[in-house]
């Protein structure tokens, strides 16, 4: 309703949210509408075409569009409301939290909104840390309630989002040098990750997202172990990271770990089995 009209309005054919009285009205509002239009349209396409969720380039573009839309809303002081679908119904501001949904579910929504606004990136000011920490503290205080909630198949997305938030908080702690706190957050993430793994292995469910999220957690664990000089603890983690790079056929420029094996043991085969069979002694050499 860019011009204030209330009758005979037509919605945007792409996102179905903007309402206009004419093409001229729509064209006038396009500069403001295009950012959120692209974000909403991408979300609709991803929900209607599940195979799109396996397209890395599409998902990166969709996340960037969402991030720009959220930034635009913040810049213009537009209120942002977060509504979430759960196994027990919708959770949104002003609505009672359904039975079976953690009482402080709003902390999860606030943390995830911050996570999506930043695109999962961490800046020098560690913006978003307070919301991530508030959610983590509630996970610890009400662990049984939250883990039971995550176990439901319809709450898979919430388990995935939680892993993203905890991974970001763990990285903030590691970069700051708060290694004990980083380890504690990773312990909680592992508990959620185990549930997420079970949900992702169900028939008809793609495990691609789980594999990506698990790889990110392994990278954080690897870096933490290096910071603590716990190299032996990194043996299995290193194998997992190399196996991931083989599975996704990453080239030399994309590799963070596998290239080291090629440097020290150029005659070693390049299969996941070869990496798994690499002796602990050789891994320690790498």
Coordinates of C-alpha atoms in Angstrom, one line a residue:
X1 CA 0.0 0.0 0.0
X2 CA 2.7 2.4 -1.1
X3 CA 0.2 5.2 -1.9
X4 CA -2.1 4.6 1.0
X5 CA -4.9 3.2 -1.1
X6 CA -7.1 0.5 0.6
X7 CA -9.4 -0.7 -2.2
X8 CA -8.9 -2.6 -5.5
X9 CA -5.4 -3.5 -4.7
X10 CA -3.2 -6.2 -6.5
X11 CA -0.3 -8.0 -4.8
X12 CA 3.2 -8.4 -6.2
X13 CA 3.2 -11.5 -8.4
X14 CA 6.7 -12.4 -7.2
X15 CA 6.4 -12.3 -3.4
X16 CA 2.6 -11.8 -2.9
X17 CA 3.2 -9.3 -0.1
X18 CA 3.4 -5.8 -1.6
X19 CA -0.1 -4.4 -2.4
X20 CA -0.5 -1.7 -5.1
X21 CA -3.4 0.2 -6.8
X22 CA -1.6 0.4 -10.2
X23 CA 1.6 -0.5 -12.0
X24 CA 2.8 3.1 -11.7
X25 CA 2.4 2.8 -7.9
X26 CA 4.3 -0.5 -7.9
X27 CA 7.1 1.0 -10.0
X28 CA 7.4 4.0 -7.6
X29 CA 7.8 1.7 -4.6
X30 CA 10.1 -0.8 -6.3
X31 CA 13.4 0.7 -4.9
X32 CA 12.1 0.0 -1.4
X33 CA 10.3 -3.2 -2.1
X34 CA 12.8 -5.1 -4.2
X35 CA 15.1 -6.1 -1.3
X36 CA 12.4 -7.8 0.8
X37 CA 10.7 -9.1 -2.4
X38 CA 13.8 -11.0 -3.4
X39 CA 14.2 -12.5 0.1
X40 CA 10.6 -13.6 0.4
X41 CA 10.5 -15.0 -3.2
X42 CA 13.6 -17.1 -2.5
X43 CA 12.0 -18.5 0.7
X44 CA 8.9 -19.4 -1.2
X45 CA 10.8 -21.0 -4.0
X46 CA 12.9 -23.0 -1.5
X47 CA 9.8 -24.3 0.3
X48 CA 8.0 -25.2 -3.0
X49 CA 11.1 -26.8 -4.6
X50 CA 13.0 -28.8 -1.9
X51 CA 15.8 -29.6 -4.4
X52 CA 16.8 -25.9 -4.3
X53 CA 17.9 -26.4 -0.7
X54 CA 20.8 -28.6 -2.1
X55 CA 21.9 -25.8 -4.5
X56 CA 24.7 -24.1 -2.7
X57 CA 24.7 -21.0 -5.0
X58 CA 21.0 -20.6 -4.7
X59 CA 21.0 -20.9 -0.9
X60 CA 23.9 -18.4 -0.6
X61 CA 22.0 -16.0 -2.8
X62 CA 18.8 -16.5 -0.7
X63 CA 20.6 -15.9 2.5
X64 CA 22.2 -12.7 1.2
X65 CA 18.8 -11.5 0.1
X66 CA 17.4 -12.2 3.5
X67 CA 20.3 -10.5 5.2
X68 CA 19.8 -7.3 3.1
X69 CA 16.1 -7.3 3.8
X70 CA 16.7 -7.5 7.6
X71 CA 19.3 -4.7 7.4
X72 CA 17.0 -2.5 5.4
X73 CA 14.3 -3.1 8.0
X74 CA 16.6 -2.1 10.8
X75 CA 17.9 0.9 9.0
X76 CA 14.3 2.2 8.4
X77 CA 13.2 1.3 12.0
X78 CA 10.7 -1.2 10.6
X79 CA 9.5 -3.5 13.4
X80 CA 10.6 -7.1 12.8
X81 CA 8.3 -9.9 14.0
X82 CA 9.4 -13.5 14.1
X83 CA 6.8 -16.2 13.7
X84 CA 7.9 -19.8 13.9
X85 CA 6.1 -23.0 13.0
X86 CA 6.7 -25.8 15.4
X87 CA 5.4 -29.3 16.0
X88 CA 2.9 -27.8 18.4
X89 CA 1.8 -24.8 16.3
X90 CA 2.9 -21.3 15.6
X91 CA 4.9 -19.2 18.0
X92 CA 4.7 -15.5 17.5
X93 CA 4.7 -12.2 19.6
X94 CA 1.5 -11.7 21.4
X95 CA 0.5 -15.4 21.2
X96 CA 0.6 -17.9 24.1
X97 CA 3.4 -20.4 23.8
X98 CA 1.8 -23.8 23.0
X99 CA 2.3 -26.7 25.4
X100 CA 5.3 -28.8 24.5
X101 CA 7.3 -25.7 23.3
X102 CA 10.0 -24.4 25.6
X103 CA 8.7 -21.4 27.6
X104 CA 11.5 -19.2 26.5
X105 CA 11.3 -20.0 22.8
X106 CA 11.5 -16.2 22.1
X107 CA 15.2 -16.3 23.1
X108 CA 15.7 -18.8 20.2
X109 CA 13.8 -16.6 17.8
X110 CA 15.8 -13.5 18.8
X111 CA 19.2 -15.4 18.5
X112 CA 18.3 -16.9 15.1
X113 CA 17.1 -13.5 13.8
X114 CA 20.4 -12.0 14.8
X115 CA 22.2 -14.9 13.2
X116 CA 20.4 -14.5 9.9
X117 CA 20.9 -10.7 9.9
X118 CA 24.6 -11.2 10.1
X119 CA 24.6 -14.1 7.6
X120 CA 26.4 -16.2 10.3
X121 CA 29.5 -13.9 10.1
X122 CA 31.4 -12.6 13.1
X123 CA 32.6 -9.0 13.2
X124 CA 35.2 -7.4 15.5
X125 CA 32.5 -6.1 17.8
X126 CA 31.0 -9.6 18.3
X127 CA 27.5 -8.1 17.6
X128 CA 24.8 -10.5 18.6
X129 CA 26.8 -12.2 21.3
X130 CA 24.4 -11.2 24.1
X131 CA 21.4 -12.8 22.3
X132 CA 23.4 -15.9 21.5
X133 CA 24.5 -16.2 25.1
X134 CA 21.0 -15.6 26.5
X135 CA 19.7 -18.5 24.3
X136 CA 22.6 -20.8 25.3
X137 CA 22.1 -20.1 29.0
X138 CA 18.4 -21.1 28.6
X139 CA 19.4 -24.3 26.8
X140 CA 21.7 -25.1 29.7
X141 CA 19.1 -24.3 32.4
X142 CA 16.3 -26.1 30.6
X143 CA 18.3 -28.7 28.7
X144 CA 15.8 -31.6 29.1
X145 CA 12.9 -29.5 27.8
X146 CA 14.8 -28.2 24.8
X147 CA 16.3 -31.6 23.8
X148 CA 12.8 -33.2 24.0
X149 CA 11.5 -30.5 21.8
X150 CA 14.2 -30.9 19.1
X151 CA 13.5 -34.6 18.9
X152 CA 10.2 -34.1 17.0
X153 CA 10.7 -34.4 13.2
X154 CA 8.7 -31.1 12.6
X155 CA 11.3 -29.3 14.7
X156 CA 14.3 -30.3 12.6
X157 CA 14.8 -26.7 11.4
X158 CA 15.0 -25.4 15.0
X159 CA 17.7 -28.0 15.8
X160 CA 19.6 -26.8 12.7
X161 CA 19.3 -23.1 13.6
X162 CA 20.4 -23.9 17.1
X163 CA 23.6 -25.5 15.9
X164 CA 24.3 -22.4 13.8
X165 CA 23.8 -20.1 16.8
X166 CA 25.9 -22.3 19.1
X167 CA 28.7 -22.6 16.5
X168 CA 28.8 -18.8 16.2
X169 CA 28.9 -18.3 20.0
X170 CA 31.7 -21.0 20.3
X171 CA 33.7 -19.2 17.6
X172 CA 33.3 -15.8 19.4
X173 CA 34.6 -17.4 22.7
X174 CA 37.5 -19.1 20.9
X175 CA 38.6 -15.9 19.1
X176 CA 38.5 -14.0 22.4
X177 CA 40.6 -16.7 24.1
X178 CA 37.8 -18.0 26.3
X179 CA 38.6 -21.6 25.5
X180 CA 36.8 -23.2 28.5
X181 CA 33.5 -21.4 27.6
X182 CA 34.0 -22.4 23.9
X183 CA 34.4 -26.0 24.9
X184 CA 31.2 -25.8 27.0
X185 CA 29.2 -24.4 24.1
X186 CA 30.5 -27.1 21.8
X187 CA 29.4 -29.7 24.3
X188 CA 25.8 -28.4 24.1
X189 CA 26.0 -28.1 20.3
X190 CA 27.1 -31.8 20.1
X191 CA 24.0 -32.8 22.0
X192 CA 21.8 -30.9 19.6
X193 CA 23.8 -32.2 16.7
X194 CA 23.2 -35.8 17.7
X195 CA 19.5 -35.2 17.5
X196 CA 19.8 -33.3 14.2
X197 CA 21.7 -36.2 12.8
X198 CA 18.9 -38.7 13.7
X199 CA 16.3 -36.4 12.1
X200 CA 18.4 -35.9 9.0
X201 CA 18.8 -39.6 8.5
X202 CA 15.0 -40.2 8.3
X203 CA 13.7 -41.6 5.0
X204 CA 13.0 -38.9 2.4
X205 CA 15.0 -36.3 4.3
X206 CA 18.2 -34.9 2.8
X207 CA 21.2 -35.0 5.1
X208 CA 23.1 -32.4 3.1
X209 CA 22.5 -29.6 5.6
X210 CA 23.5 -31.8 8.5
X211 CA 26.8 -32.6 6.8
X212 CA 27.6 -28.9 6.2
X213 CA 26.7 -27.9 9.8
X214 CA 28.7 -30.9 11.2
X215 CA 31.7 -29.9 9.1
X216 CA 31.6 -26.4 10.5
X217 CA 31.4 -27.7 14.1
X218 CA 34.4 -29.9 13.4
X219 CA 36.4 -26.9 12.1
X220 CA 35.7 -25.1 15.4
X221 CA 36.7 -28.1 17.4
X222 CA 39.9 -28.5 15.4
X223 CA 40.9 -24.8 15.9
X224 CA 40.1 -25.1 19.6
X225 CA 42.2 -28.2 20.1
X226 CA 45.1 -26.4 18.3
X227 CA 44.7 -23.4 20.6
X228 CA 44.9 -25.8 23.6
X229 CA 47.8 -27.8 22.0
X230 CA 45.7 -30.9 22.2
X231 CA 46.9 -32.3 18.9
X232 CA 46.0 -35.9 19.6
X233 CA 42.4 -35.0 20.2
X234 CA 42.4 -33.7 16.6
X235 CA 43.3 -37.0 14.9
X236 CA 39.7 -38.1 14.4
X237 CA 38.5 -34.5 13.7
X238 CA 41.2 -34.1 11.0
X239 CA 40.1 -37.4 9.3
X240 CA 36.5 -36.2 9.3
X241 CA 37.4 -32.8 7.8
X242 CA 39.5 -34.4 5.1
X243 CA 36.8 -37.0 4.3
X244 CA 34.3 -34.1 3.9
X245 CA 36.6 -32.3 1.4
X246 CA 36.9 -35.6 -0.6
X247 CA 33.2 -36.3 -0.5
X248 CA 32.4 -32.8 -2.0
X249 CA 35.3 -33.0 -4.5
X250 CA 36.9 -29.8 -3.4
X251 CA 39.8 -28.6 -5.5
X252 CA 43.1 -27.6 -4.1
X253 CA 42.2 -23.9 -3.6
X254 CA 39.0 -24.9 -1.7
X255 CA 40.8 -27.4 0.6
X256 CA 41.7 -26.4 4.2
X257 CA 43.0 -29.8 5.3
X258 CA 43.3 -32.4 2.6
X259 CA 46.1 -30.7 0.8
X260 CA 48.4 -31.3 3.8
X261 CA 48.1 -35.1 3.3
X262 CA 49.0 -34.7 -0.3
X263 CA 52.0 -32.6 0.7
X264 CA 53.4 -35.2 3.2
X265 CA 52.2 -38.4 1.6
X266 CA 51.8 -37.7 -2.2
X267 CA 51.5 -41.5 -3.0
X268 CA 48.5 -41.9 -0.7
X269 CA 45.2 -42.6 -2.5
X270 CA 42.5 -39.9 -2.5
X271 CA 39.5 -41.8 -1.3
X272 CA 37.6 -41.5 2.0
X273 CA 38.7 -45.0 2.9
X274 CA 42.4 -44.0 2.4
X275 CA 42.0 -41.1 4.8
X276 CA 40.2 -43.3 7.3
X277 CA 42.9 -45.9 7.2
X278 CA 45.7 -43.3 7.6
X279 CA 47.6 -44.3 10.8
X280 CA 47.5 -42.0 13.9
X281 CA 51.2 -41.6 13.5
X282 CA 50.9 -40.3 10.0
X283 CA 48.1 -37.9 11.0
X284 CA 50.3 -36.6 13.7
X285 CA 53.1 -36.0 11.1
X286 CA 50.6 -33.9 9.1

